[in-house]
Tab-separated table of C-alpha atoms in Angstrom:
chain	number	residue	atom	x	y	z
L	1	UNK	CA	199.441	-62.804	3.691
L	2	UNK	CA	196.527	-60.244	4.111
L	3	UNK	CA	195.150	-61.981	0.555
L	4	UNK	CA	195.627	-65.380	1.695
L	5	UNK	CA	193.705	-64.350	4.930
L	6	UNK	CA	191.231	-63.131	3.122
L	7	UNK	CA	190.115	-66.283	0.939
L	8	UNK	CA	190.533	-68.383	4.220
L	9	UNK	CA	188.279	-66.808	5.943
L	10	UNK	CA	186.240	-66.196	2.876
L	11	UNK	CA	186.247	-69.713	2.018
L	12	UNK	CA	185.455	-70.779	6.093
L	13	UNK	CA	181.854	-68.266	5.380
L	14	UNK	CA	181.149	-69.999	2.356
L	15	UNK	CA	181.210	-73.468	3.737
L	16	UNK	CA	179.763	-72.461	6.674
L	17	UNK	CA	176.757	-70.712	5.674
L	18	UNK	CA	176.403	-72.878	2.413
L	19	UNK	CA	176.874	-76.044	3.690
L	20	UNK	CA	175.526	-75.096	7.142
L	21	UNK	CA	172.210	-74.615	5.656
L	22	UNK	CA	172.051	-77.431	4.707
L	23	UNK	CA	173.008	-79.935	7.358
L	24	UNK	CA	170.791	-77.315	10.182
L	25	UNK	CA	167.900	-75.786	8.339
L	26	UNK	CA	167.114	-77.040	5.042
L	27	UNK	CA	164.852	-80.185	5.915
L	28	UNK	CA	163.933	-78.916	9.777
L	29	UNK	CA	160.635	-79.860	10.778
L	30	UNK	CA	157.582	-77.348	9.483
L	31	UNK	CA	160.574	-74.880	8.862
L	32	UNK	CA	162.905	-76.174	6.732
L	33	UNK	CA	164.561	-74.070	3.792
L	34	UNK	CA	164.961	-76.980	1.042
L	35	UNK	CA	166.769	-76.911	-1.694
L	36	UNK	CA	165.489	-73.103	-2.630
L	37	UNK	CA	166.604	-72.004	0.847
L	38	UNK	CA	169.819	-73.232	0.385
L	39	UNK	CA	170.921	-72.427	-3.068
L	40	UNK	CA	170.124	-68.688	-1.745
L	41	UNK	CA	172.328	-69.489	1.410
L	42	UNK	CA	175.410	-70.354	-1.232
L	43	UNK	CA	174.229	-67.027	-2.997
L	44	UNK	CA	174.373	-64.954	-0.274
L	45	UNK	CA	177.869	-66.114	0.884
L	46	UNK	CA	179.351	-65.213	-2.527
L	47	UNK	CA	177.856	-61.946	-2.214
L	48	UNK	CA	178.365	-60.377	1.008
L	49	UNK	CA	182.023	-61.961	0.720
L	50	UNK	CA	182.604	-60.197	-2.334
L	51	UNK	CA	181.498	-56.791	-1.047
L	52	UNK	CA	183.999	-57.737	2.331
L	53	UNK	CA	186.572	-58.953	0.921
L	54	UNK	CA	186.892	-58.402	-2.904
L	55	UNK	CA	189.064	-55.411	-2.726
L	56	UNK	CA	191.497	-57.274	-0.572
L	57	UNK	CA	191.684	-61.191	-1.991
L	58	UNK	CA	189.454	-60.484	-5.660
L	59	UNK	CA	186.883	-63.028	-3.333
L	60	UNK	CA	187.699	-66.343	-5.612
L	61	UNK	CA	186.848	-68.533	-2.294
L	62	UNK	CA	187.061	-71.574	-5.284
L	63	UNK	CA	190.392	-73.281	-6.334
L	64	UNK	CA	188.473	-73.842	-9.785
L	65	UNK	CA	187.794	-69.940	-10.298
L	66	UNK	CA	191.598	-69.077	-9.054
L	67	UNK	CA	192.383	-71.312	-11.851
L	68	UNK	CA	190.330	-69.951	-14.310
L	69	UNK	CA	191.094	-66.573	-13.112
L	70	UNK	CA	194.857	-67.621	-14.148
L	71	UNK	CA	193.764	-69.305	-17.411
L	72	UNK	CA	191.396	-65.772	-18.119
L	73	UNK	CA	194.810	-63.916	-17.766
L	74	UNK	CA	193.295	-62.087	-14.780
L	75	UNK	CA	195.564	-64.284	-11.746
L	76	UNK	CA	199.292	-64.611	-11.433
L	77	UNK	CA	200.554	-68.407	-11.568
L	78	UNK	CA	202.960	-67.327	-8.338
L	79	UNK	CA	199.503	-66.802	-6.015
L	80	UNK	CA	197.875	-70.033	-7.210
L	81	UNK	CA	198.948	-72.587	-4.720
L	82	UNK	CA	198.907	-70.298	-1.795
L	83	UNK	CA	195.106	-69.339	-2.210
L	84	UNK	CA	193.922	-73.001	-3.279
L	85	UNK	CA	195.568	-74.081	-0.133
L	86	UNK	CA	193.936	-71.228	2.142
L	87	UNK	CA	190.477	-71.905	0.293
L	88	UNK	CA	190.703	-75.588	1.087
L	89	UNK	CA	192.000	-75.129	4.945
L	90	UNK	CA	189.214	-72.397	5.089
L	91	UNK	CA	186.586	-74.807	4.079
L	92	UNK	CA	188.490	-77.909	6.196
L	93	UNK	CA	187.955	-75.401	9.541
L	94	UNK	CA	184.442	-74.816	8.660
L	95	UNK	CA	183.649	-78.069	8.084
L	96	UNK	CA	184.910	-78.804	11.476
L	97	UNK	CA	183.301	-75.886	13.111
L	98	UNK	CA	179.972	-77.255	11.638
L	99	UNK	CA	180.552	-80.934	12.429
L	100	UNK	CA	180.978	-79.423	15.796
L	101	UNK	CA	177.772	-77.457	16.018
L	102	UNK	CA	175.296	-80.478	14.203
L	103	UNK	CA	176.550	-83.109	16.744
L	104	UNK	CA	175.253	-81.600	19.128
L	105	UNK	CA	171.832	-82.456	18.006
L	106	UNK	CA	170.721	-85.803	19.257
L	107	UNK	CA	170.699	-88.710	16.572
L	108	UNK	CA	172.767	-86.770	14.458
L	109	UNK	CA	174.448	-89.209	11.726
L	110	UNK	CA	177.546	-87.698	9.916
L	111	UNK	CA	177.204	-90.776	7.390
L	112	UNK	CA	174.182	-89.647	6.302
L	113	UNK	CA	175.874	-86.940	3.907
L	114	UNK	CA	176.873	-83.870	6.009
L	115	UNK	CA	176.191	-82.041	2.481
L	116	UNK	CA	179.109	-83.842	0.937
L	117	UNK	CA	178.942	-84.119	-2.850
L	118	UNK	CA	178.430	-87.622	-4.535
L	119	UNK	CA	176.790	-89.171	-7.462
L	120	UNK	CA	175.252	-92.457	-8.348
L	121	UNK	CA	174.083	-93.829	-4.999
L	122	UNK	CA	175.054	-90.726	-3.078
L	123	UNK	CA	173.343	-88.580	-5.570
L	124	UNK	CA	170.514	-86.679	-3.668
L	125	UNK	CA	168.289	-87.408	-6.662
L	126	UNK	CA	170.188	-90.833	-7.841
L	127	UNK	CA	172.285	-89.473	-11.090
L	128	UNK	CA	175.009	-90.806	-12.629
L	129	UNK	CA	178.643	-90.268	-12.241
L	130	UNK	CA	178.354	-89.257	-16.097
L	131	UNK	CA	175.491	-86.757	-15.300
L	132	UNK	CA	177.768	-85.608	-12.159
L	133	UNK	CA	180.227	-84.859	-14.398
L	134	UNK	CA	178.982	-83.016	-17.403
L	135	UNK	CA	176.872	-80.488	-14.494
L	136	UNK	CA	179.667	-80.082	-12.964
L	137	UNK	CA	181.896	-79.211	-15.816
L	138	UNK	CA	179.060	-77.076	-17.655
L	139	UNK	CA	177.920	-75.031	-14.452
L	140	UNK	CA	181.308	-74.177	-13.696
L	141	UNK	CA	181.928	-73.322	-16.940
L	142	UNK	CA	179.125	-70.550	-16.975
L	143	UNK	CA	180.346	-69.612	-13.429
L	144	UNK	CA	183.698	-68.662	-14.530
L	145	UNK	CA	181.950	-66.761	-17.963
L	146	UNK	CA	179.794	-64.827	-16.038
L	147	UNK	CA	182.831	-63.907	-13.222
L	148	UNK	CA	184.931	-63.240	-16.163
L	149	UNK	CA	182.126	-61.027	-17.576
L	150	UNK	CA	180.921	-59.137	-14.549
L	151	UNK	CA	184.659	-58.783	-13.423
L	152	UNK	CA	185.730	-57.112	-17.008
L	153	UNK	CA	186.755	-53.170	-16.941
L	154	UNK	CA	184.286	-52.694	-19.435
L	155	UNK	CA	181.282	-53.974	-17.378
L	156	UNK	CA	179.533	-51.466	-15.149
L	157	UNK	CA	181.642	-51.238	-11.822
L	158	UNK	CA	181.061	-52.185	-8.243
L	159	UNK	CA	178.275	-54.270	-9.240
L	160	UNK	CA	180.186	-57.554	-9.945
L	161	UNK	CA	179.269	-59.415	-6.619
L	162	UNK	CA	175.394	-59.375	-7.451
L	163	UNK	CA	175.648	-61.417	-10.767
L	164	UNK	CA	177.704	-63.626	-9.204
L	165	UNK	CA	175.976	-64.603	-6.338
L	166	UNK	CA	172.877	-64.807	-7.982
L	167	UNK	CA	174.479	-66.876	-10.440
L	168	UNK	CA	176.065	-69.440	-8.083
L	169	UNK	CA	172.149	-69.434	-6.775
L	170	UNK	CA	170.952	-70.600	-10.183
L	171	UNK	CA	174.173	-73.099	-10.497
L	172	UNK	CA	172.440	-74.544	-6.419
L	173	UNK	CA	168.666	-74.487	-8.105
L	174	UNK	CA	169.704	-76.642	-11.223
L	175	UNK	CA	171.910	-79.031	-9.712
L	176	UNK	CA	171.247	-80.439	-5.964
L	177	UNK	CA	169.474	-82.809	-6.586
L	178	UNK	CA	171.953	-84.285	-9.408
L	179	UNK	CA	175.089	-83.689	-7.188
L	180	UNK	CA	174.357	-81.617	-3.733
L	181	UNK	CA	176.367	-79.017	-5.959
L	182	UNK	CA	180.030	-78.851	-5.974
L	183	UNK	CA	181.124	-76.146	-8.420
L	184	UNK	CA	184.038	-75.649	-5.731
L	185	UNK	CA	186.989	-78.123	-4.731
L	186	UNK	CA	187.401	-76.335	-1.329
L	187	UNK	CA	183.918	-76.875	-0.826
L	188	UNK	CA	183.194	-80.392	-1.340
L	189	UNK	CA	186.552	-81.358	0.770
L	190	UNK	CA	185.499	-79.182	3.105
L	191	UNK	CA	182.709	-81.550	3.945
L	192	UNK	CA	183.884	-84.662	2.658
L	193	UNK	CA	187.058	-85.003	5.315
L	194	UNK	CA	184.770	-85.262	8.224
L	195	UNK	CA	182.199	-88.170	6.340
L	196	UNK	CA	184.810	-90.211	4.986
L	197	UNK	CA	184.413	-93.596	3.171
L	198	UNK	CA	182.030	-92.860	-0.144
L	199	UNK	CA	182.276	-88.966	0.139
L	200	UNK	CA	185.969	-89.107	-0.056
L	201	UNK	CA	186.428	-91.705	-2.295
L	202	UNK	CA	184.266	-90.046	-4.872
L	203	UNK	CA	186.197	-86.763	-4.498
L	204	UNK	CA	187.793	-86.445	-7.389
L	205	UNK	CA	185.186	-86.134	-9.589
L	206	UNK	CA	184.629	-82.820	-7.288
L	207	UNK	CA	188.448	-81.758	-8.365
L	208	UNK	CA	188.475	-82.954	-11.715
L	209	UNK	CA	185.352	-81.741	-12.993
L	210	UNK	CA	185.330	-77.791	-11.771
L	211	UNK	CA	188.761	-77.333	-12.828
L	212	UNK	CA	187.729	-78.742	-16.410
L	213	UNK	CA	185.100	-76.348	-16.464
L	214	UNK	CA	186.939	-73.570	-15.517
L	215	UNK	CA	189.429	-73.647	-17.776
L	216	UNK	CA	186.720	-74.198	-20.564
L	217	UNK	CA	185.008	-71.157	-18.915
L	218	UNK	CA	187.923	-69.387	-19.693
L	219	UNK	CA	189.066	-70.050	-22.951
L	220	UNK	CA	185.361	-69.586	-23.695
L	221	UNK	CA	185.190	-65.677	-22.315
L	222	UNK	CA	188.457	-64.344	-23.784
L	223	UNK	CA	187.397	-66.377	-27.258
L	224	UNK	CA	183.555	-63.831	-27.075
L	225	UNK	CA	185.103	-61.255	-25.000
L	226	UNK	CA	187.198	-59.739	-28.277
L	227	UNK	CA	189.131	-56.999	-28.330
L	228	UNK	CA	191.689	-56.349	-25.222
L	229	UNK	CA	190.300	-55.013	-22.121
């Protein structure tokens, strides 16, 4: 229970301070952090998470990465559905806790997006649900490679959590504006729950799509990563 803990409330930081910069600060008048400022705020979540709570969970916070954690051979199948479910009602609570905090702002308009994930119409930059879903399956992909990599007994230790969140910062930087970045089921339903209509309904892609790429991530790594660690 201690592990599942862990990834909820890892999971709840994520969405919070991910998504949360991006529904508070990234377009606020004269001050706002755009896109830049939040792909760092998705960064930084990973990160100090990992250092917190690594040593207790492994920090996955991402039903995609459990999964290709289990597909890497690094996750037992018995402790998948337990941590995808406390990564998704860790994001759910955030969501709400955040849905709580932006309504309080006059005019606010949870229709608008509330950093939900989309494509075509709903696509930040206008994209395609075909250019939603190769991003989605390709960044992913490199996420898990470079998890996989940073996370190997070989690689130096205690320094895994740096490439990682500076990694899921470059994943933010290349693809907002095609998707508002998903790379994370728990994440985008996080959001999506509380916007309804068009954000849920274009959920799957959201499931689909990071699990894909995953699972390619992983059969990728232990195909370069040769012999046995």
């Amino acid at each position: 229970m201690k592990q599942y803990g862990a990834e909820f409330l890892g999971t709840f930081w994520l969405v919070l301070g991910g998504c949360g910069s991006a529904v508070l600060a990234a377009a606020f008048p004269g001050l706002g952090i755009g896109f830049a400022g939040v792909a760092l705020a998705f960064g930084l979540t990973v990160l100090t998470m990992a250092y917190a709570i690594g040593h207790i969970s492994g920090c996955h916070l991402n039903p995609a990465v459990s999964i290709g954690l289990w597909a890497g051979g690094r996750f037992p199948a018995n402790k998948l559905l337990p941590y995808i479910i406390a990564q998704v009602l860790g994001a759910i609570v955030a969501g709400g806790v955040l849905y709580l905090i932006a309504s309080g702002q006059a005019g606010f308009d949870v229709s608008k997006g509330f950093a939900s994930n989309g494509y075509g119409a709903h696509s930040p930059g206008g994209y395609s649900m075909l250019s939603a879903l190769v991003i989605e399956i390709v960044l992913t992909m490199f996420f898990l490679i470079v998890i996989l990599g940073a996370t190997d007994k070989r690689a130096p230790a205690g320094f895994a959590p740096l490439p990682i969140g500076l990694a899921l910062t470059l994943i933010h930087l290349i693809s907002i504006p095609v998707t508002n970045t998903s790379v994370n089921p728990a994440r985008s339903t996080g959001v999506a729950l509380y916007v309804g209509d068009w954000a849920t309904s274009q959920l799957w892609l959201f499931w689909l799509a990071p699990i894909i790429g995953a699972l390619l991530g992983a059969l990728a790594y232990r195909l370069i990563a040769g012999e046995k660690e």
